[in-house]
Coordinates of C-alpha atoms in Angstrom, one line a residue:
Chain A
X1 CA 118.8 49.8 33.3
X2 CA 118.4 53.5 32.7
X3 CA 115.0 54.0 31.2
X4 CA 113.5 57.4 31.3
X5 CA 110.4 57.9 33.5
X6 CA 109.9 61.7 33.0
X7 CA 111.1 63.6 30.0
X8 CA 110.9 67.3 30.1
X9 CA 111.6 69.1 26.8
X10 CA 112.2 72.8 26.1
X11 CA 110.1 73.7 29.0
X12 CA 109.6 77.4 29.6
X13 CA 107.4 79.2 32.0
X14 CA 106.8 82.9 32.2
X15 CA 104.5 84.5 34.8
X16 CA 102.6 87.6 34.0
X17 CA 99.7 89.0 32.1
X18 CA 100.7 87.9 28.6
X19 CA 103.5 85.3 28.8
X20 CA 103.3 84.3 25.1
X21 CA 104.0 87.8 23.9
X22 CA 107.4 88.0 25.8
X23 CA 108.5 84.5 25.2
X24 CA 110.5 85.6 22.1
X25 CA 112.6 88.0 24.2
X26 CA 113.6 85.2 26.5
X27 CA 114.4 83.0 23.5
X28 CA 116.7 85.8 22.3
X29 CA 118.5 85.5 25.6
X30 CA 117.0 88.1 27.8
X31 CA 117.6 87.3 31.5
X32 CA 115.3 87.3 34.4
X33 CA 116.1 90.8 35.7
X34 CA 115.8 92.5 32.2
X35 CA 112.5 90.7 31.5
X36 CA 111.0 92.0 34.8
X37 CA 112.3 95.5 34.2
X38 CA 111.4 95.9 30.6
X39 CA 108.3 93.8 30.2
X40 CA 106.9 93.3 33.7
X41 CA 107.0 89.5 33.3
X42 CA 108.7 87.0 35.6
X43 CA 110.8 84.3 34.1
X44 CA 110.1 81.1 36.0
X45 CA 111.8 78.5 33.8
X46 CA 113.7 78.8 30.6
X47 CA 114.3 76.0 28.1
X48 CA 114.6 73.1 30.6
X49 CA 115.5 69.8 29.1
X50 CA 115.6 67.1 31.7
X51 CA 115.3 63.3 31.6
X52 CA 114.5 61.7 34.9
X53 CA 115.3 58.1 35.2
X54 CA 113.0 55.4 36.5
X55 CA 113.4 54.2 40.1
X56 CA 116.0 56.9 40.8
X57 CA 116.0 59.6 43.4
X58 CA 116.3 62.6 41.2
X59 CA 117.1 65.8 43.1
X60 CA 116.3 69.2 41.7
X61 CA 118.3 71.8 43.5
X62 CA 118.5 75.5 43.5
X63 CA 118.2 78.5 45.7
X64 CA 114.9 80.2 46.3
X65 CA 113.7 81.8 43.1
X66 CA 115.6 79.4 40.9
X67 CA 112.3 77.8 39.7
X68 CA 112.6 74.4 41.3
X69 CA 109.1 74.4 42.9
X70 CA 107.7 75.7 39.6
X71 CA 109.5 72.9 37.7
X72 CA 108.1 70.1 39.9
X73 CA 104.6 71.5 39.6
X74 CA 104.8 71.1 35.8
X75 CA 105.2 67.3 36.1
X76 CA 101.6 66.9 37.3
X77 CA 100.5 70.1 35.7
X78 CA 99.6 72.0 38.8
X79 CA 101.2 74.8 36.7
X80 CA 100.7 75.1 32.9
X81 CA 103.8 75.7 31.0
X82 CA 104.2 78.6 28.5
X83 CA 106.1 76.4 26.1
X84 CA 107.6 72.9 25.9
X85 CA 106.4 69.4 26.7
X86 CA 106.3 67.0 29.6
X87 CA 106.1 63.2 29.0
X88 CA 105.6 60.7 31.7
X89 CA 106.0 57.0 30.6
X90 CA 106.0 58.4 27.1
X91 CA 102.6 60.0 27.5
X92 CA 102.2 63.7 27.0
X93 CA 100.9 65.2 30.2
X94 CA 99.9 68.4 28.4
X95 CA 97.6 66.6 26.0
X96 CA 95.4 65.2 28.8
X97 CA 91.9 66.5 29.3
X98 CA 90.8 67.3 32.8
X99 CA 89.4 63.9 33.5
X100 CA 92.6 62.1 32.2
X101 CA 94.7 64.6 34.2
X102 CA 92.8 63.8 37.4
X103 CA 93.2 60.1 36.8
X104 CA 96.9 60.7 36.1
X105 CA 97.3 62.6 39.3
X106 CA 95.4 60.0 41.3
X107 CA 97.4 57.0 40.1
X108 CA 100.7 58.1 38.6
X109 CA 102.0 60.8 40.9
X110 CA 101.9 61.5 44.6
X111 CA 103.1 64.7 46.2
X112 CA 104.6 65.7 49.6
X113 CA 104.6 69.4 50.4
X114 CA 107.0 71.7 52.2
X115 CA 104.2 73.0 54.4
X116 CA 102.7 69.5 54.8
X117 CA 99.4 70.7 53.4
X118 CA 97.4 68.2 55.4
X119 CA 93.7 68.6 55.8
X120 CA 93.3 70.2 59.2
X121 CA 89.8 69.0 59.6
X122 CA 90.6 65.3 59.0
X123 CA 92.2 62.9 61.5
X124 CA 95.7 61.5 60.8
X125 CA 94.2 58.3 59.3
X126 CA 91.8 60.1 57.1
X127 CA 94.6 62.3 55.9
X128 CA 96.7 59.2 55.1
X129 CA 93.8 57.8 53.2
X130 CA 93.1 61.0 51.3
X131 CA 94.7 59.9 48.0
X132 CA 93.1 56.5 48.1
X133 CA 89.7 58.2 48.7
X134 CA 90.3 60.3 45.6
X135 CA 91.1 57.1 43.7
X136 CA 87.6 55.9 44.7
X137 CA 88.7 53.0 46.8
X138 CA 86.3 51.5 49.2
X139 CA 86.4 52.2 52.9
X140 CA 87.9 49.0 54.2
X141 CA 90.7 49.2 51.6
X142 CA 91.5 52.8 52.5
X143 CA 91.5 52.0 56.2
X144 CA 93.8 49.0 55.8
X145 CA 96.3 50.8 53.6
X146 CA 96.3 54.1 55.5
X147 CA 97.0 52.1 58.7
X148 CA 99.7 50.1 57.0
X149 CA 101.5 53.2 55.8
X150 CA 101.1 55.1 59.0
X151 CA 102.7 52.2 60.7
X152 CA 105.6 52.2 58.2
X153 CA 106.4 55.9 58.9
X154 CA 106.2 55.3 62.6
X155 CA 102.8 56.8 63.5
X156 CA 100.9 53.9 65.0
X157 CA 98.7 55.1 67.8
X158 CA 98.2 58.6 66.3
X159 CA 95.5 57.6 63.9
X160 CA 92.7 59.6 65.5
X161 CA 94.7 62.7 66.3
X162 CA 94.3 65.9 64.3
X163 CA 97.3 67.3 62.4
X164 CA 97.4 70.4 64.7
X165 CA 98.1 68.1 67.6
X166 CA 101.3 66.7 66.0
X167 CA 104.7 68.2 65.7
X168 CA 106.1 69.3 62.3
X169 CA 108.1 66.1 61.8
X170 CA 105.1 63.9 62.6
X171 CA 102.9 65.9 60.3
X172 CA 105.3 65.4 57.5
X173 CA 105.3 61.7 58.3
X174 CA 101.6 61.8 57.7
X175 CA 102.2 63.7 54.4
X176 CA 104.6 60.9 53.4
X177 CA 102.2 58.2 54.4
X178 CA 99.5 59.9 52.4
X179 CA 101.7 60.0 49.3
X180 CA 103.0 56.4 49.7
X181 CA 99.5 55.0 50.2
X182 CA 98.6 56.1 46.7
X183 CA 101.0 53.5 45.3
X184 CA 102.0 55.9 42.6
X185 CA 105.2 55.3 40.6
X186 CA 106.3 58.8 41.0
X187 CA 106.8 60.5 44.4
X188 CA 107.2 64.2 44.2
X189 CA 108.7 65.9 47.2
X190 CA 108.6 69.7 47.2
X191 CA 111.2 70.8 49.8
X192 CA 109.5 68.1 51.9
X193 CA 112.0 68.2 54.7
X194 CA 113.0 71.9 54.5
X195 CA 110.7 73.1 57.2
X196 CA 111.9 70.5 59.8
X197 CA 114.6 70.8 62.5
X198 CA 118.0 69.4 61.4
X199 CA 117.9 66.3 63.5
X200 CA 114.3 65.4 62.4
X201 CA 115.3 66.2 58.8
X202 CA 118.1 63.8 59.0
X203 CA 115.7 61.1 60.4
X204 CA 113.3 61.7 57.6
X205 CA 116.0 61.5 55.0
X206 CA 117.1 58.1 56.5
X207 CA 113.4 57.0 56.5
X208 CA 113.0 58.0 52.9
X209 CA 116.2 56.1 51.8
X210 CA 115.1 53.1 53.8
X211 CA 111.7 53.1 52.1
X212 CA 113.3 53.6 48.7
X213 CA 115.4 50.4 49.2
X214 CA 112.3 48.3 48.9
X215 CA 109.8 50.5 47.0
X216 CA 112.0 51.6 44.1
X217 CA 109.9 54.6 43.2
X218 CA 110.9 57.4 40.9
X219 CA 111.4 60.2 43.4
X220 CA 111.6 63.8 42.3
X221 CA 113.1 65.6 45.3
X222 CA 113.3 69.4 45.5
X223 CA 115.7 71.0 47.9
X224 CA 117.8 74.1 48.4
X225 CA 120.1 72.2 50.7
X226 CA 123.2 70.7 49.0
X227 CA 124.0 68.3 51.8
X228 CA 120.6 66.9 51.5
X229 CA 120.9 66.6 47.8
X230 CA 124.2 64.8 48.0
X231 CA 122.9 62.5 50.7
X232 CA 119.8 61.2 49.0
X233 CA 120.2 62.0 45.3
X234 CA 121.2 59.4 42.7
X235 CA 121.4 62.3 40.4
X236 CA 121.1 66.0 40.9
X237 CA 119.8 68.7 38.6
X238 CA 121.0 72.2 39.5
X239 CA 118.8 75.2 38.6
X240 CA 119.9 78.8 38.6
X241 CA 117.6 81.7 37.7
X242 CA 115.1 79.4 35.9
X243 CA 117.8 77.7 33.8
X244 CA 119.2 74.2 34.2
X245 CA 122.9 74.4 34.8
X246 CA 124.0 70.9 35.4
X247 CA 122.4 67.4 35.7
X248 CA 124.5 64.5 36.9
X249 CA 125.5 62.2 39.7
X250 CA 126.8 63.8 42.9
X251 CA 130.3 62.7 41.9
X252 CA 130.1 64.4 38.6
X253 CA 128.9 67.6 40.1
X254 CA 131.6 67.6 42.7
X255 CA 134.4 66.6 40.4
X256 CA 133.3 68.5 37.2
X257 CA 131.2 71.5 38.1
X258 CA 129.6 72.9 34.9
X259 CA 130.2 76.5 35.7
X260 CA 131.3 79.0 38.4
X261 CA 127.9 79.0 39.9
X262 CA 128.0 75.2 40.6
X263 CA 131.6 75.5 41.7
X264 CA 130.8 78.1 44.3
X265 CA 127.8 76.1 45.3
X266 CA 129.8 72.9 46.0
X267 CA 132.8 74.7 47.5
X268 CA 131.7 74.2 51.1
X269 CA 130.9 70.5 50.8
X270 CA 133.0 68.0 52.6
X271 CA 134.1 66.0 49.6
X272 CA 135.4 63.0 51.6
X273 CA 131.8 62.4 52.7
X274 CA 130.5 62.4 49.2
X275 CA 133.2 61.1 46.8
X276 CA 133.1 57.3 46.5
X277 CA 136.0 54.9 46.4
X278 CA 135.2 54.1 42.8
X279 CA 135.7 57.7 41.7
X280 CA 139.3 57.9 42.9
X281 CA 140.5 54.3 42.5
X282 CA 143.1 53.4 39.9
X283 CA 143.5 50.2 37.9
X284 CA 147.2 49.6 38.7
X285 CA 148.2 47.8 41.8
X286 CA 150.5 50.0 43.9
X287 CA 154.2 48.8 44.1
X288 CA 156.0 47.7 47.3
X289 CA 152.9 47.5 49.3
X290 CA 152.4 44.8 51.9
X291 CA 149.4 45.2 54.1
X292 CA 146.1 45.7 52.2
X293 CA 142.6 46.4 53.4
X294 CA 139.4 45.8 51.4
X295 CA 136.5 48.2 50.8
X296 CA 133.4 48.4 48.7
X297 CA 133.3 50.6 45.6
X298 CA 130.3 52.5 46.9
X299 CA 131.9 53.5 50.2
X300 CA 132.8 57.1 50.7
X301 CA 136.4 58.3 50.8
X302 CA 135.8 59.2 54.4
X303 CA 134.9 55.6 55.3
X304 CA 137.8 54.2 53.2
X305 CA 140.2 56.5 55.1
X306 CA 138.8 55.3 58.4
X307 CA 139.2 51.7 57.5
X308 CA 142.7 52.1 56.3
X309 CA 143.9 54.0 59.4
X310 CA 142.1 51.7 61.9
X311 CA 143.3 48.5 60.3
X312 CA 146.8 50.0 59.7
X313 CA 146.9 49.1 56.0
X314 CA 149.2 50.5 53.4
X315 CA 146.8 50.4 50.4
X316 CA 143.2 49.7 49.6
X317 CA 141.7 47.0 47.4
X318 CA 138.3 48.1 46.0
X319 CA 135.7 45.5 45.4
X320 CA 132.3 45.7 43.8
X321 CA 129.1 44.3 45.4
X322 CA 129.9 40.8 44.2
X323 CA 133.3 40.8 45.7
X324 CA 135.3 41.2 42.5
X325 CA 138.4 43.4 42.6
X326 CA 137.8 46.5 40.5
X327 CA 140.7 48.8 41.5
X328 CA 143.2 50.1 44.0
X329 CA 143.7 53.2 46.1
X330 CA 147.1 54.0 47.6
X331 CA 147.9 56.1 50.5
X332 CA 149.1 59.1 48.5
X333 CA 145.9 59.3 46.4
X334 CA 143.8 59.1 49.5
X335 CA 145.9 61.8 51.2
X336 CA 145.7 64.1 48.1
X337 CA 141.9 63.7 48.0
X338 CA 141.5 64.6 51.6
X339 CA 143.9 67.5 51.3
X340 CA 142.2 68.9 48.2
X341 CA 138.9 68.6 49.9
X342 CA 140.2 70.6 52.9
X343 CA 141.7 73.2 50.6
X344 CA 138.5 73.7 48.6
X345 CA 136.4 74.0 51.8
X346 CA 138.8 76.6 53.1
X347 CA 138.8 78.6 49.9
Chain B
X1 CA 72.4 134.1 40.6
X2 CA 69.2 132.2 40.6
X3 CA 71.2 129.3 39.1
X4 CA 73.4 129.0 42.1
X5 CA 70.8 129.5 44.8
X6 CA 68.3 127.0 43.5
X7 CA 69.5 123.5 42.5
X8 CA 68.8 123.0 38.8
X9 CA 66.3 120.2 39.4
X10 CA 64.1 118.7 36.7
X11 CA 60.7 120.3 36.2
X12 CA 58.0 119.6 38.8
X13 CA 55.6 118.2 36.2
X14 CA 58.3 116.1 34.5
X15 CA 59.2 114.6 37.9
X16 CA 55.5 113.9 38.6
X17 CA 55.2 112.2 35.2
X18 CA 58.3 110.1 35.8
X19 CA 57.0 108.9 39.2
X20 CA 53.6 108.2 37.7
X21 CA 55.1 106.3 35.0
X22 CA 57.1 104.1 37.4
X23 CA 54.1 103.6 39.7
X24 CA 51.9 102.9 36.7
X25 CA 54.3 100.4 35.3
X26 CA 54.7 98.5 38.5
X27 CA 50.9 98.5 39.1
X28 CA 50.5 97.1 35.6
X29 CA 53.1 94.5 36.4
X30 CA 51.3 93.6 39.6
X31 CA 48.0 93.3 37.9
X32 CA 49.3 91.0 35.2
X33 CA 51.7 88.9 37.2
X34 CA 50.6 89.4 40.9
X35 CA 48.5 86.3 41.0
X36 CA 51.0 84.1 39.2
X37 CA 53.7 85.2 41.7
X38 CA 51.3 84.7 44.6
X39 CA 50.6 81.2 43.2
X40 CA 54.3 80.5 43.0
X41 CA 54.6 81.2 46.7
X42 CA 51.5 79.2 47.7
X43 CA 53.4 76.1 48.8
X44 CA 55.7 78.2 50.9
X45 CA 52.7 79.9 52.5
X46 CA 51.1 76.5 53.1
X47 CA 54.3 75.3 54.8
X48 CA 54.6 78.3 57.0
X49 CA 51.0 78.1 58.1
X50 CA 51.4 74.3 58.8
X51 CA 54.6 74.9 60.7
X52 CA 53.2 77.7 62.8
X53 CA 50.1 75.6 63.6
X54 CA 52.4 72.7 64.5
X55 CA 54.3 74.8 67.0
X56 CA 51.1 76.2 68.5
X57 CA 49.3 72.9 68.8
X58 CA 52.2 71.0 70.3
X59 CA 51.9 70.8 74.1
X60 CA 54.3 73.3 75.7
X61 CA 56.3 70.8 77.7
X62 CA 57.2 69.0 74.5
X63 CA 58.4 72.3 72.9
X64 CA 60.4 73.1 76.1
X65 CA 62.0 69.6 75.9
X66 CA 62.8 70.1 72.2
X67 CA 64.3 73.5 72.8
X68 CA 66.4 72.1 75.7
X69 CA 67.5 69.2 73.5
X70 CA 68.6 71.5 70.6
X71 CA 70.3 73.8 73.0
X72 CA 72.2 70.9 74.5
X73 CA 73.1 69.3 71.2
X74 CA 74.3 72.6 69.9
X75 CA 76.2 74.0 72.8
X76 CA 77.0 71.0 75.0
X77 CA 76.8 73.5 77.8
X78 CA 74.6 73.1 80.8
X79 CA 74.6 76.9 81.4
X80 CA 73.3 77.6 77.9
X81 CA 70.7 74.8 78.0
X82 CA 69.3 75.8 81.4
X83 CA 69.3 79.5 80.3
X84 CA 67.4 78.7 77.2
X85 CA 64.8 76.6 79.0
X86 CA 64.4 79.2 81.7
X87 CA 63.9 82.0 79.2
X88 CA 61.2 80.1 77.4
X89 CA 59.4 79.3 80.7
X90 CA 59.6 83.0 81.8
X91 CA 58.4 84.3 78.4
X92 CA 55.5 81.8 78.5
X93 CA 54.7 82.7 82.1
X94 CA 54.3 86.3 81.1
X95 CA 51.6 85.3 78.6
X96 CA 53.7 85.5 75.4
X97 CA 53.8 81.8 74.6
X98 CA 51.7 82.0 71.4
X99 CA 53.5 85.1 70.0
X100 CA 56.8 83.4 70.8
X101 CA 55.8 80.3 68.8
X102 CA 54.7 82.5 65.9
X103 CA 58.0 84.3 65.9
X104 CA 59.9 81.1 66.2
X105 CA 58.1 79.8 63.2
X106 CA 58.9 82.7 60.9
X107 CA 62.5 83.0 62.1
X108 CA 63.1 79.3 61.5
X109 CA 61.6 79.4 58.0
X110 CA 63.5 82.6 57.1
X111 CA 66.7 81.1 58.4
X112 CA 66.3 77.9 56.5
X113 CA 65.4 79.9 53.3
X114 CA 68.4 82.2 53.7
X115 CA 70.8 79.3 54.3
X116 CA 69.5 77.3 51.4
X117 CA 69.8 80.3 49.0
X118 CA 72.7 82.1 50.6
X119 CA 75.3 79.3 50.8
X120 CA 75.1 78.3 47.1
X121 CA 75.3 82.0 46.2
X122 CA 78.3 82.4 48.4
X123 CA 79.9 79.4 46.8
X124 CA 79.4 80.9 43.4
X125 CA 80.8 84.2 44.5
X126 CA 83.9 82.5 45.8
X127 CA 84.4 80.7 42.6
X128 CA 84.2 83.7 40.3
X129 CA 85.4 87.2 40.8
X130 CA 82.9 88.4 38.2
X131 CA 80.0 87.0 40.2
X132 CA 81.5 88.6 43.3
X133 CA 81.7 92.0 41.6
X134 CA 78.0 91.8 40.7
X135 CA 76.6 90.4 43.9
X136 CA 78.5 92.5 46.4
X137 CA 76.8 95.8 45.5
X138 CA 73.4 94.1 45.5
X139 CA 74.1 92.8 49.0
X140 CA 75.1 96.3 50.0
X141 CA 71.8 97.7 48.8
X142 CA 69.8 94.9 50.5
X143 CA 71.5 95.7 53.8
X144 CA 71.3 99.5 53.7
X145 CA 68.1 100.3 52.0
X146 CA 65.5 101.2 54.6
X147 CA 63.2 98.2 55.1
X148 CA 60.1 100.3 54.5
X149 CA 61.2 101.1 51.0
X150 CA 61.2 97.5 49.8
X151 CA 58.1 96.8 51.8
X152 CA 56.2 98.9 49.4
X153 CA 56.6 96.9 46.2
X154 CA 56.5 93.6 48.2
X155 CA 53.1 94.6 49.7
X156 CA 51.9 95.9 46.3
X157 CA 52.8 92.6 44.7
X158 CA 51.8 90.1 47.4
X159 CA 49.5 92.0 49.8
X160 CA 50.1 91.7 53.5
X161 CA 50.6 88.4 55.2
X162 CA 53.2 85.8 56.0
X163 CA 54.8 85.5 52.6
X164 CA 55.6 89.2 52.1
X165 CA 56.7 89.2 55.7
X166 CA 59.1 86.3 55.1
X167 CA 60.5 88.0 51.9
X168 CA 61.0 91.2 53.8
X169 CA 62.8 89.4 56.6
X170 CA 64.9 87.4 54.2
X171 CA 66.0 90.3 52.0
X172 CA 67.4 91.9 55.2
X173 CA 68.9 88.7 56.7
X174 CA 70.5 86.9 53.7
X175 CA 73.5 89.2 53.1
X176 CA 75.7 88.0 56.0
X177 CA 75.4 84.3 55.1
X178 CA 76.3 85.0 51.5
X179 CA 79.2 87.3 52.4
X180 CA 80.7 85.0 55.0
X181 CA 80.4 81.9 52.9
X182 CA 82.2 83.7 50.1
X183 CA 84.9 85.0 52.6
X184 CA 85.3 81.6 54.3
X185 CA 85.9 79.8 51.1
X186 CA 88.3 82.4 49.8
X187 CA 90.2 82.2 53.0
X188 CA 90.8 78.4 52.8
X189 CA 94.5 77.6 52.8
X190 CA 96.0 77.5 49.3
X191 CA 98.2 74.6 50.4
X192 CA 95.2 72.3 51.3
X193 CA 93.6 73.1 48.0
X194 CA 96.8 72.4 46.1
X195 CA 97.2 69.1 47.9
X196 CA 93.7 68.2 46.9
X197 CA 94.5 69.1 43.3
X198 CA 97.7 67.1 43.4
X199 CA 95.9 64.0 44.5
X200 CA 93.4 64.4 41.7
X201 CA 90.3 65.8 43.4
X202 CA 87.4 67.0 41.3
X203 CA 85.8 70.4 41.7
X204 CA 82.9 68.9 43.8
X205 CA 85.3 66.8 45.9
X206 CA 87.3 70.0 46.7
X207 CA 84.2 72.0 47.4
X208 CA 82.5 69.5 49.8
X209 CA 85.7 67.8 51.1
X210 CA 87.9 70.8 51.6
X211 CA 86.5 74.2 51.0
X212 CA 83.2 74.1 52.8
X213 CA 84.5 72.1 55.8
X214 CA 87.3 74.5 56.2
X215 CA 85.0 77.5 55.7
X216 CA 82.5 76.2 58.3
X217 CA 83.6 78.5 61.1
X218 CA 82.9 81.5 58.9
X219 CA 79.8 80.0 57.5
X220 CA 78.5 79.5 61.0
X221 CA 79.3 83.1 61.9
X222 CA 77.2 84.0 58.8
X223 CA 74.3 81.8 60.0
X224 CA 74.5 83.4 63.4
X225 CA 74.4 86.9 61.9
X226 CA 71.5 85.9 59.6
X227 CA 69.4 84.7 62.6
X228 CA 70.2 87.9 64.5
X229 CA 69.2 90.1 61.6
X230 CA 66.0 88.1 61.0
X231 CA 65.1 88.6 64.7
X232 CA 65.7 92.3 64.4
X233 CA 63.1 92.4 61.5
X234 CA 60.4 90.9 63.7
X235 CA 58.7 94.2 64.5
X236 CA 58.8 95.5 60.9
X237 CA 57.5 92.2 59.6
X238 CA 54.6 92.6 62.1
X239 CA 53.6 95.8 60.3
X240 CA 52.7 93.7 57.2
X241 CA 50.7 91.1 59.0
X242 CA 53.2 88.6 60.4
X243 CA 52.0 87.3 63.8
X244 CA 54.5 87.1 66.6
X245 CA 56.2 89.1 69.3
X246 CA 56.4 92.1 67.0
X247 CA 52.7 92.7 67.0
X248 CA 52.4 93.7 70.7
X249 CA 55.4 95.9 70.3
X250 CA 53.7 97.7 67.4
X251 CA 50.6 98.1 69.6
X252 CA 52.7 99.4 72.4
X253 CA 54.3 102.0 70.2
X254 CA 51.0 103.4 69.0
X255 CA 49.3 103.3 72.4
X256 CA 52.4 104.1 74.6
X257 CA 52.2 100.9 76.6
X258 CA 55.6 100.9 78.2
X259 CA 55.3 97.5 80.0
X260 CA 53.9 95.7 77.0
X261 CA 56.6 97.0 74.7
X262 CA 59.3 96.2 77.2
X263 CA 58.2 92.6 77.9
X264 CA 57.9 91.7 74.2
X265 CA 61.0 93.5 73.4
X266 CA 63.0 91.6 76.0
X267 CA 61.4 88.4 74.8
X268 CA 62.9 89.1 71.4
X269 CA 66.3 89.8 73.0
X270 CA 66.1 86.6 75.0
X271 CA 65.4 84.7 71.8
X272 CA 68.3 86.4 70.1
X273 CA 70.7 85.5 72.9
X274 CA 69.6 81.9 72.9
X275 CA 70.1 81.5 69.1
X276 CA 73.4 83.4 69.3
X277 CA 74.9 81.3 72.1
X278 CA 73.8 78.0 70.8
X279 CA 74.9 78.6 67.2
X280 CA 78.2 80.2 68.3
X281 CA 79.2 77.4 70.6
X282 CA 78.2 74.9 67.9
X283 CA 80.4 76.8 65.5
X284 CA 83.3 76.8 67.9
X285 CA 82.9 73.1 68.6
X286 CA 83.1 72.1 65.0
X287 CA 86.6 73.7 64.7
X288 CA 88.1 71.8 67.7
X289 CA 90.6 70.4 65.3
X290 CA 92.3 73.7 64.9
X291 CA 93.4 73.7 68.5
X292 CA 96.8 72.1 68.9
X293 CA 95.8 71.7 72.6
X294 CA 97.4 68.4 73.7
X295 CA 100.6 68.6 71.7
X296 CA 102.4 65.3 71.6

């Protein structure tokens, strides 16, 4: 089930005139500020080890300057690393010559950008077909697929508009259609929804999740927004100052933050919206309970609470997707979880 | 005190020898290579002669039609089209038709030459900072050195006539197209280029699919400037035997014919305005996509 699509090993990136010459200081543990002050080099990434699973939505999260956009650009080598290696499907990206690299970028990866990065002089349909054109597909094929994907992202009727005539949300739909049309395994989204209004951002997140349901791509999603990360991520990698602090499922990150930084980061999150029934359920059936309600293991605590209250149950039976009983949640546990969540948010 | 009052220049005889040496050297160069160089330019001369003859022998209504057609295609504006046609009719009516055709011939050839050399050069400058560092001062010299100064070696080498005239005009007119091509390409949004890279575009795909199309407004401004500068060289070119509207102006200067000078001068101005309006409105039209006009 969990095969690795992208494996990043010991990846470091230093920006400056002579990155190799200062790499040793970083290896000795010098941090970003010192490196800048003493050696006038900027530490982009330090010793990143990350295995991204096939067909997952892997979120890479961090504040600005944490190196997340730098990291994603290493996957298709838009940025050359100072040290380390990147393997995609077991193939070393760094060993590719320029022709192989171009072929890799055309067929294996597709990218969606924060500032959309559409071609302003091309119409919407030509933009959507851009990746296919680079692949050298013929005109009819490009036209058919570009149309199909524009339709999927809800832009039918706008084929002959120019990007400047569209709103930001619509432009990003074009960006998404352009990336999806390539039929690449890996979809790289660099803060793809960050520049959009909250409502439109939420729509786009839903659209992405809906598409992923049937496409099963490996999506590398960069964001600085924790709510977004928790909403769409199967797993989340948190970067701080160019270092990877934690990599795990949203549950793991909320329940076991790796350090203070992550803990402060997740403090404001409404846990009941993220924690799932399966992460708080117990094996033992509660005593003296009469009225039970049923829920799925993948439902959030918030939903479970709602079900319990509205159906006036006294405990919850948790089932997996095939309807087997996998655990129980009693009222006290539920109440404690909600209470702790409120307390953490307040603190 | 003598040292301070008189600038310590090099000796008069030394200076004379130096100049003689340079002159002699160049004359030697001319003698040995002049004919070869002239031969090299023969096809160009042939083309220019043919083109000028073509313009002169074509019946004037056809020329007017073509001018009107080009003006319309370029500007899509009735005002500019009618203005262009009227100007040509008036210039012709005042007896300057043939000179006008000659000028049109050399300006067209010079512009085509400047574009076909200037755009590739601009592209190379945009690609490499080193090329830019070398070419920029050369362009500065070409634009600022008095035209008469480079006329001397050109005339020594090629004599007087159409080809040296064309070279003189092109030296003066080529810098804007080179500079603005370079600038335009360097100003192309980094995001668009990165996107092209991310989707696996090759250098040529990026150049012709992204950089040049997005630089077109600037490139067109460059073409426009190149045409204007070529027109402003018409009188100087006429000094080395290029036929056209510059010749009567030159005659007017030496004989103090006010009316003759004024008429031909204004004809050059009219030509300049037509070229400018047509090429500018074409340049604006090709960047329609930049206007977010009818936002949806």
